Short mmCIF file of C-alpha atoms in Angstrom, two decimals:
data_model
loop_
_atom_site.label_atom_id
_atom_site.label_comp_id
_atom_site.label_asym_id
_atom_site.label_seq_id
_atom_site.Cartn_x
_atom_site.Cartn_y
_atom_site.Cartn_z
CA MET A 1 107.91 59.52 158.81
CA LEU A 2 107.67 56.48 156.50
CA LEU A 3 104.56 56.02 154.41
CA PRO A 4 103.25 52.45 153.87
CA ILE A 5 103.37 52.60 150.05
CA ARG A 6 102.25 48.99 149.69
CA GLN A 7 99.20 49.65 151.84
CA ILE A 8 98.39 52.75 149.77
CA PHE A 9 98.34 50.69 146.58
CA GLN A 10 96.37 47.93 148.27
CA GLU A 11 93.69 50.42 149.28
CA MET A 12 93.64 51.81 145.76
CA ALA A 13 93.29 48.27 144.33
CA ALA A 14 90.37 47.57 146.67
CA GLU A 15 88.38 50.26 144.84
CA LYS A 16 89.23 49.15 141.30
CA LEU A 17 86.05 50.24 139.55
CA ARG A 18 85.73 53.58 141.32
CA LEU A 19 89.45 54.21 140.97
CA CYS A 20 89.50 53.42 137.23
CA LEU A 21 86.49 55.67 136.61
CA THR A 22 88.13 58.44 138.65
CA ILE A 23 91.42 58.09 136.77
CA LEU A 24 89.54 58.30 133.47
CA ALA A 25 87.73 61.41 134.74
CA VAL A 26 91.07 62.98 135.73
CA ALA A 27 92.55 62.04 132.34
CA TRP A 28 89.60 63.60 130.52
CA ALA A 29 89.77 66.73 132.67
CA THR A 30 93.54 66.97 132.07
CA LEU A 31 92.94 66.61 128.33
CA CYS A 32 90.33 69.39 128.49
CA ILE A 33 92.41 71.89 130.45
CA ALA A 34 95.65 71.17 128.55
CA LEU A 35 93.98 71.23 125.14
CA MET A 36 92.07 74.43 125.88
CA LEU A 37 95.19 76.19 127.13
CA ALA A 38 97.19 74.87 124.15
CA ALA A 39 94.49 76.00 121.71
CA GLY A 40 94.40 79.44 123.33
CA GLU A 41 98.21 79.68 123.20
CA GLY A 42 98.27 78.59 119.55
CA LEU A 43 95.65 81.16 118.60
CA ARG A 44 97.47 83.87 120.57
CA GLN A 45 100.83 83.13 118.98
CA GLY A 46 99.30 82.87 115.51
CA LEU A 47 97.56 86.23 115.76
CA ILE A 48 100.70 87.84 117.16
CA ARG A 49 102.72 86.46 114.22
CA SER A 50 100.10 87.73 111.81
CA SER A 51 99.79 91.18 113.38
CA GLU A 52 103.54 91.75 113.76
CA SER A 53 104.39 90.82 110.17
CA GLY A 54 104.14 93.36 107.38
CA ASN A 55 103.86 96.82 108.92
CA GLY A 56 102.79 95.45 112.32
CA LYS A 57 105.77 97.02 114.10
CA LEU A 58 105.77 100.32 112.25
CA MET A 59 104.20 103.75 112.59
CA TYR A 60 102.12 104.89 109.64
CA LEU A 61 102.16 108.67 109.15
CA THR A 62 99.68 110.49 106.90
CA GLY A 63 98.63 114.08 106.43
CA SER A 64 95.09 115.21 107.31
CA TYR A 65 93.10 118.45 107.58
CA ALA A 66 93.81 121.40 109.87
CA THR A 67 91.38 122.13 112.66
CA LYS A 68 93.06 125.40 113.74
CA ASP A 69 93.99 128.62 111.96
CA PHE A 70 97.74 129.05 112.35
CA GLY A 71 100.56 130.24 110.09
CA ASN A 72 100.22 128.78 106.60
CA PHE A 73 97.13 126.79 107.54
CA HIS A 74 93.47 127.61 107.94
CA THR A 75 90.74 125.33 109.18
CA GLY A 76 90.02 122.67 106.58
CA LYS A 77 93.30 122.96 104.66
CA GLN A 78 94.91 119.61 103.89
CA LEU A 79 98.50 118.74 104.74
CA LYS A 80 100.12 117.04 101.76
CA LEU A 81 103.31 115.15 102.55
CA LYS A 82 106.41 115.53 100.39
CA TYR A 83 109.32 113.21 99.79
CA ASP A 84 111.77 115.48 101.63
CA ASP A 85 109.78 114.96 104.87
CA LEU A 86 111.63 111.64 105.05
CA LYS A 87 114.97 113.35 105.69
CA VAL A 88 113.53 115.48 108.50
CA ILE A 89 112.13 112.46 110.34
CA GLN A 90 115.15 110.27 109.65
CA ALA A 91 117.33 112.85 111.43
CA LEU A 92 115.54 112.18 114.73
CA PRO A 93 117.67 110.01 117.07
CA SER A 94 114.62 107.95 118.10
CA VAL A 95 113.87 106.91 114.51
CA LYS A 96 115.69 103.93 112.98
CA HIS A 97 114.25 103.82 109.44
CA VAL A 98 111.73 105.75 107.35
CA GLN A 99 110.31 104.72 103.99
CA PRO A 100 107.86 106.69 101.81
CA SER A 101 104.92 105.15 99.97
CA ALA A 102 102.76 106.66 97.25
CA GLN A 103 99.39 105.42 95.98
CA TRP A 104 98.95 105.16 92.23
CA ASN A 105 95.26 105.91 91.84
CA GLU A 106 94.62 103.52 88.97
CA ARG A 107 93.77 99.83 89.01
CA VAL A 108 95.93 97.12 87.49
CA THR A 109 94.34 95.14 84.64
CA PHE A 110 95.09 92.09 82.50
CA GLU A 111 92.74 91.56 79.56
CA ASP A 112 89.29 91.82 81.18
CA HIS A 113 90.50 91.12 84.75
CA ARG A 114 91.37 93.74 87.34
CA THR A 115 92.68 93.96 90.90
CA TRP A 116 90.96 95.13 94.08
CA GLN A 117 93.82 97.42 95.12
CA ASN A 118 95.84 100.17 93.51
CA PRO A 119 99.62 99.81 93.19
CA VAL A 120 101.93 101.56 95.67
CA GLY A 121 105.23 103.19 94.81
CA VAL A 122 108.01 102.16 97.20
CA TYR A 123 111.79 101.98 97.52
CA PRO A 124 113.72 98.67 97.44
CA GLU A 125 114.34 99.03 101.21
CA TYR A 126 110.59 98.66 101.76
CA GLN A 127 111.00 94.88 101.47
CA THR A 128 113.36 94.73 104.47
CA LEU A 129 111.20 97.11 106.48
CA THR A 130 108.04 95.03 106.06
CA GLY A 131 109.66 91.58 105.80
CA LEU A 132 107.79 90.56 102.65
CA LYS A 133 109.24 87.60 100.72
CA ILE A 134 109.33 86.90 97.00
CA ALA A 135 108.44 83.46 95.59
CA ALA A 136 111.09 81.49 93.70
CA GLY A 137 111.55 82.59 90.10
CA GLY A 138 110.85 86.24 90.77
CA ARG A 139 112.61 89.19 92.38
CA TRP A 140 112.08 92.47 94.19
CA PHE A 141 113.10 95.88 92.90
CA ASN A 142 116.80 96.70 92.59
CA SER A 143 118.84 99.86 92.16
CA MET A 144 118.67 99.68 88.35
CA ASP A 145 114.88 99.57 88.44
CA MET A 146 115.00 102.76 90.48
CA LYS A 147 117.69 104.47 88.41
CA GLU A 148 116.07 103.73 85.05
CA GLN A 149 112.51 104.23 86.36
CA ARG A 150 111.49 100.93 84.86
CA ASN A 151 107.88 99.89 84.31
CA VAL A 152 108.05 96.82 86.53
CA ILE A 153 105.62 95.60 89.17
CA VAL A 154 105.59 93.07 92.04
CA ILE A 155 102.21 91.60 92.98
CA GLY A 156 100.64 89.62 95.82
CA GLU A 157 99.26 86.12 95.34
CA SER A 158 95.57 87.07 95.59
CA ALA A 159 96.12 89.95 93.18
CA ALA A 160 97.77 87.53 90.75
CA ILE A 161 94.81 85.14 91.05
CA SER A 162 92.40 87.99 90.29
CA LEU A 163 94.42 88.97 87.23
CA PHE A 164 95.51 85.70 85.66
CA ASN A 165 93.10 82.92 86.68
CA GLN A 166 90.52 82.27 83.97
CA SER A 167 87.74 81.39 86.41
CA ASP A 168 86.02 84.22 88.26
CA ASP A 169 84.77 81.90 91.02
CA PHE A 170 86.21 82.79 94.39
CA ASP A 171 85.79 81.01 97.71
CA TRP A 172 86.84 83.09 100.74
CA ILE A 173 87.29 79.96 102.86
CA ASN A 174 89.23 77.92 100.30
CA PRO A 175 90.58 80.33 97.68
CA PRO A 176 91.71 78.90 94.33
CA ALA A 177 95.34 78.27 93.56
CA LEU A 178 97.20 80.41 91.04
CA ASP A 179 96.89 78.82 87.60
CA ILE A 180 100.05 80.20 86.00
CA ASP A 181 103.35 81.80 86.91
CA PRO A 182 102.76 85.55 86.52
CA VAL A 183 106.46 86.47 86.34
CA GLY A 184 107.20 87.84 82.87
CA LYS A 185 103.57 88.65 82.11
CA LYS A 186 102.60 92.18 81.14
CA VAL A 187 99.80 94.06 82.86
CA LYS A 188 98.51 97.60 82.65
CA VAL A 189 98.46 100.25 85.34
CA GLY A 190 95.82 102.52 83.90
CA SER A 191 96.98 102.72 80.29
CA LYS A 192 100.70 102.10 81.01
CA GLU A 193 102.20 98.67 80.42
CA PHE A 194 104.21 97.06 83.22
CA MET A 195 106.06 93.75 83.44
CA VAL A 196 105.53 91.49 86.46
CA ILE A 197 108.97 90.70 87.93
CA GLY A 198 108.00 89.11 91.25
CA LEU A 199 105.23 87.31 93.12
CA ILE A 200 104.94 87.94 96.86
CA LYS A 201 104.71 84.78 98.93
CA SER A 202 101.32 84.20 100.51
CA SER A 203 101.06 85.92 103.89
CA SER A 204 98.42 87.04 106.37
CA ALA A 205 100.29 90.33 106.91
CA ASN A 206 98.95 93.79 106.18
CA VAL A 207 100.81 96.79 104.82
CA GLU A 208 100.09 100.48 104.48
CA GLN A 209 96.70 101.31 105.97
CA GLY A 210 95.50 97.74 106.49
CA ILE A 211 95.90 96.47 102.91
CA PRO A 212 96.33 92.66 102.90
CA LEU A 213 99.79 91.84 101.56
CA ASN A 214 98.29 89.17 99.30
CA GLU A 215 96.22 91.89 97.58
CA SER A 216 99.08 94.39 97.35
CA LEU A 217 100.91 95.59 94.24
CA PHE A 218 104.17 97.55 94.23
CA VAL A 219 106.04 99.61 91.66
CA PRO A 220 109.39 101.43 92.00
CA PHE A 221 109.01 104.79 93.72
CA SER A 222 111.02 106.50 90.97
CA THR A 223 108.63 105.10 88.35
CA TRP A 224 105.69 106.53 90.28
CA GLN A 225 107.50 109.88 90.40
CA ARG A 226 108.01 109.83 86.62
CA PHE A 227 104.26 109.62 86.07
CA HIS A 228 103.35 111.88 89.03
CA PRO A 229 105.90 114.75 89.07
CA ASN A 230 105.67 117.04 92.09
CA SER A 231 102.77 115.05 93.53
CA ALA A 232 102.30 114.50 97.25
CA ILE A 233 103.19 111.11 98.68
CA SER A 234 100.62 109.03 100.54
CA ALA A 235 102.44 108.14 103.75
CA LEU A 236 105.67 107.57 105.63
CA ASN A 237 106.38 104.21 107.25
CA ILE A 238 108.47 104.79 110.39
CA GLU A 239 110.43 102.22 112.38
CA PRO A 240 111.39 103.61 115.82
CA VAL A 241 114.60 102.65 117.59
CA PRO A 242 113.98 99.58 119.82
CA GLN A 243 113.04 100.18 123.46
CA VAL A 244 112.09 103.83 122.98
CA ASP A 245 108.83 105.36 124.20
CA ARG A 246 106.75 104.99 121.03
CA LYS A 247 104.14 107.50 122.18
CA GLN A 248 106.88 110.09 122.68
CA VAL A 249 108.29 109.30 119.23
CA ALA A 250 104.86 109.87 117.68
CA ALA A 251 104.45 113.18 119.52
CA THR A 252 107.90 114.36 118.42
CA VAL A 253 107.30 113.40 114.77
CA LYS A 254 103.97 115.27 114.78
CA GLN A 255 105.65 118.42 116.12
CA VAL A 256 108.50 118.23 113.61
CA ILE A 257 106.12 117.90 110.62
CA ALA A 258 103.81 120.64 111.92
CA ARG A 259 106.73 123.06 112.36
CA LYS A 260 108.13 122.19 108.92
CA TYR A 261 104.88 123.19 107.24
CA GLY A 262 104.20 126.17 109.50
CA ALA A 263 101.18 124.66 111.22
CA SER A 264 100.12 124.62 114.86
CA VAL A 265 101.89 121.97 116.92
CA GLU A 266 98.77 121.81 119.08
CA ASP A 267 96.58 120.70 116.16
CA GLN A 268 96.10 117.00 116.94
CA GLN A 269 94.29 116.23 113.67
CA LEU A 270 96.70 117.69 111.12
CA VAL A 271 99.28 114.89 111.30
CA GLN A 272 97.90 111.38 111.77
CA ILE A 273 100.08 108.57 113.13
CA GLN A 274 98.84 105.03 113.53
CA ASP A 275 101.15 102.96 115.71
CA MET A 276 100.46 99.44 114.51
CA LEU A 277 102.33 97.87 117.44
CA LEU A 278 100.45 99.76 120.14
CA ARG A 279 97.14 98.90 118.45
CA GLN A 280 97.91 95.25 119.13
CA LYS A 281 97.91 95.69 122.92
CA THR A 282 94.12 95.55 123.14
CA MET A 283 94.07 92.43 121.02
CA ARG A 284 96.75 90.79 123.16
CA ARG A 285 94.86 91.57 126.36
CA PHE A 286 91.76 90.01 124.82
CA LEU A 287 93.71 86.89 123.83
CA ILE A 288 95.15 86.49 127.32
CA GLY A 289 91.62 86.85 128.72
CA LEU A 290 90.34 84.25 126.25
CA GLN A 291 93.12 81.84 127.20
CA SER A 292 92.36 82.38 130.89
CA PHE A 293 88.67 81.72 130.27
CA LEU A 294 89.47 78.47 128.46
CA GLY A 295 91.76 77.47 131.33
CA ILE A 296 89.01 78.16 133.88
CA ILE A 297 86.61 75.91 131.95
CA GLY A 298 89.22 73.15 132.01
CA LEU A 299 89.87 73.73 135.72
CA VAL A 300 86.14 73.34 136.47
CA THR A 301 86.20 70.02 134.63
CA LEU A 302 89.21 69.01 136.70
CA GLY A 303 87.36 70.04 139.87
CA VAL A 304 84.52 67.68 138.98
CA ALA A 305 87.07 64.89 138.67
CA GLY A 306 88.37 65.94 142.12
CA ILE A 307 84.93 65.22 143.58
CA GLY A 308 85.29 61.67 142.32
CA ILE A 309 88.65 61.37 144.05
CA ALA A 310 87.12 62.65 147.29
CA ASN A 311 84.44 59.95 147.07
CA VAL A 312 87.07 57.26 146.58
CA MET A 313 89.04 58.65 149.50
CA TYR A 314 85.99 58.60 151.80
CA ALA A 315 85.26 55.00 150.80
CA ALA A 316 88.88 54.03 151.48
CA VAL A 317 88.82 55.75 154.89
CA LYS A 318 85.61 53.98 155.86
CA ARG A 319 86.98 50.61 154.81
CA ALA A 320 90.29 51.16 156.63
CA THR A 321 88.86 52.58 159.87
CA ARG A 322 90.07 49.67 162.00
CA ASP A 323 93.54 49.75 160.42
CA ILE A 324 93.77 53.50 160.99
CA GLY A 325 92.86 53.03 164.66
CA LEU A 326 95.44 50.28 165.12
CA ARG A 327 98.15 52.41 163.48
CA MET A 328 97.34 55.34 165.76
CA ALA A 329 97.31 53.00 168.77
CA VAL A 330 100.87 51.93 168.03
CA GLY A 331 102.12 55.50 167.61
CA ALA A 332 101.08 56.85 164.19
CA SER A 333 100.46 60.57 164.37
CA PRO A 334 97.51 62.41 162.76
CA ALA A 335 100.02 64.02 160.36
CA THR A 336 101.14 60.57 159.18
CA ILE A 337 97.55 59.51 158.54
CA LYS A 338 96.86 62.73 156.61
CA ALA A 339 100.01 62.26 154.52
CA HIS A 340 98.90 58.69 153.74
CA TYR A 341 95.65 59.78 152.08
CA LEU A 342 97.08 62.90 150.51
CA THR A 343 99.71 60.72 148.87
CA GLN A 344 97.04 58.32 147.68
CA SER A 345 95.11 61.20 146.11
CA LEU A 346 98.21 62.59 144.43
CA PHE A 347 99.06 59.13 143.05
CA THR A 348 95.60 59.00 141.50
CA MET A 349 95.97 62.50 140.05
CA ALA A 350 99.42 61.63 138.71
CA ILE A 351 98.20 58.52 136.89
CA GLY A 352 95.22 60.33 135.40
CA GLY A 353 97.30 63.42 134.63
CA LEU A 354 99.99 61.47 132.77
CA LEU A 355 97.34 59.64 130.79
CA GLY A 356 95.60 62.94 129.97
CA LEU A 357 98.83 64.69 128.96
CA GLY A 358 99.73 61.72 126.75
CA MET A 359 96.34 61.96 125.05
CA THR A 360 96.82 65.72 124.65
CA VAL A 361 100.23 65.31 122.99
CA GLY A 362 98.80 62.71 120.61
CA LEU A 363 95.79 64.85 119.72
CA ILE A 364 97.89 67.99 119.17
CA SER A 365 100.30 66.05 116.94
CA SER A 366 97.32 64.87 114.87
CA ILE A 367 95.97 68.41 114.57
CA GLN A 368 99.38 69.77 113.55
CA ALA A 369 99.68 67.08 110.87
CA PHE A 370 96.27 67.95 109.43
CA PRO A 371 96.63 69.80 106.10
CA LEU A 372 95.17 73.29 106.54
CA THR A 373 97.43 75.26 104.20
CA GLY A 374 95.37 77.16 101.67
CA ASN A 375 92.45 77.84 103.98
CA SER A 376 92.09 81.63 104.00
CA LEU A 377 90.76 81.83 107.57
CA TYR A 378 93.65 79.67 108.79
CA GLU A 379 96.13 81.86 106.91
CA GLU A 380 94.51 85.07 108.18
CA LEU A 381 94.83 83.93 111.81
CA GLY A 382 98.57 83.39 111.37
CA LYS A 383 98.43 79.58 110.89
CA PRO A 384 97.52 78.82 114.52
CA THR A 385 97.96 75.29 115.87
CA PRO A 386 97.65 74.21 119.52
CA GLU A 387 100.98 74.68 121.33
CA LEU A 388 101.64 72.62 124.45
CA SER A 389 104.44 74.70 125.93
CA PHE A 390 106.39 73.94 129.12
CA SER A 391 104.54 76.76 130.88
CA ILE A 392 101.19 75.15 130.03
CA ILE A 393 102.41 71.73 131.21
CA GLY A 394 103.59 73.38 134.43
CA LEU A 395 100.19 75.02 134.95
CA VAL A 396 98.41 71.71 134.34
CA ILE A 397 100.66 69.90 136.84
CA LEU A 398 100.07 72.67 139.38
CA ALA A 399 96.30 72.43 138.86
CA LEU A 400 96.43 68.64 139.24
CA GLY A 401 98.36 68.98 142.49
CA LEU A 402 96.03 71.61 143.93
CA VAL A 403 92.89 69.68 143.01
CA GLY A 404 94.44 66.46 144.33
CA VAL A 405 95.24 68.05 147.69
CA ALA A 406 91.83 69.75 147.89
CA ALA A 407 90.02 66.50 147.03
CA ALA A 408 91.85 64.52 149.73
CA TRP A 409 91.88 67.20 152.40
CA PHE A 410 88.55 66.43 154.07
CA PRO A 411 88.84 62.63 153.80
CA ALA A 412 92.38 62.87 155.21
CA ASN A 413 91.18 65.03 158.12
CA ARG A 414 88.40 62.51 158.76
CA ALA A 415 90.96 59.70 158.84
CA ALA A 416 93.26 61.64 161.17
CA SER A 417 90.41 62.30 163.60
CA ILE A 418 89.60 58.58 164.12
CA THR A 419 90.40 57.40 167.68
CA PRO A 420 91.48 53.84 168.56
CA LEU A 421 88.19 53.38 170.49
CA GLU A 422 86.16 54.42 167.46
CA ALA A 423 88.19 52.08 165.29
CA LEU A 424 87.54 49.08 167.61
CA GLN A 425 83.82 49.81 167.65
CA SER A 426 83.61 49.91 163.82
CA GLU A 427 82.40 46.93 161.86
#
């Protein structure tokens, strides 16, 4: 079956105005559906990057209050975690790493400025576990800091701005830049003097129990112990072995801690575990739903453009009625006639689709080049930018093809149903 390609283009040229308007409508619809899907994908990837950084892949274990009378515990007694709990949990085969953290319940001050958060005592390995990065010119804790229990502190960028910037003005949308390099400056934790040895690079990540990394402050765990001998730690940050059942890991850890302290293993409130990774599943389902909703809006726009194609097809069929009848009289089958107009519709969709995808690529490149660094909302969302992935391009092409076939289906059937007698009787 050979299609008369020249005739197809001649029929398309005969409807120049309608065809051009339809192509523009298809291009606009393609831009809408591709841009909406790309924006949804960019937002999804940005939020995933933001949520998985910091402690986003960890389990955060804290002690709570007993709700059952059992062994060493009565209702209302608090479970206070100790440092040696780390060794018990680390011995589990389903646990890869465990790191303790301890809140220092005093604010950090510099002259008359103070921070929003209290410092946290951690080990040097905490940096690897959470993936935090130190800005050039500073450093993280080392083994000598731990061994000598040094009074050193590492601070987040927002905490540094609160401490060292002279102006108290703060804009949540466009926060001020840090005026000076804080490394080498001395601050006070309560009444104790500490030297700043590192500045954490700006990040949208959270650590501990939802503390923004930019607001965080860290001191060596051994230094915290020197000032808080025999005190309970705040939490344990647990990294499970990859591919294990994280719910089962949490249940096992709860039982191990309950048995260690002589509490009931059936008390669900005594040991609290927040699995930061599992908490993201609801958010990810929402983001997929949002992206699907944006795609549906774009598909509706594309469907409207398909109506325009159908109108052009009907006009072309009406104009070519005599030619269709003559072709069928000399042996053209209904299938050939249908293929003729389906091809014409797909040509129109292809031209409009390529134009729309080209516009989308250009617009996304412009958006990605736009300077947004420093905007707190942009940083908090994980620096999202529209992402036109191959899967999105494939979905757009599939949608174009389906709408093109649907738009030409009825006009093509009308053309295939024309008889030679009807064609001769047409004007």
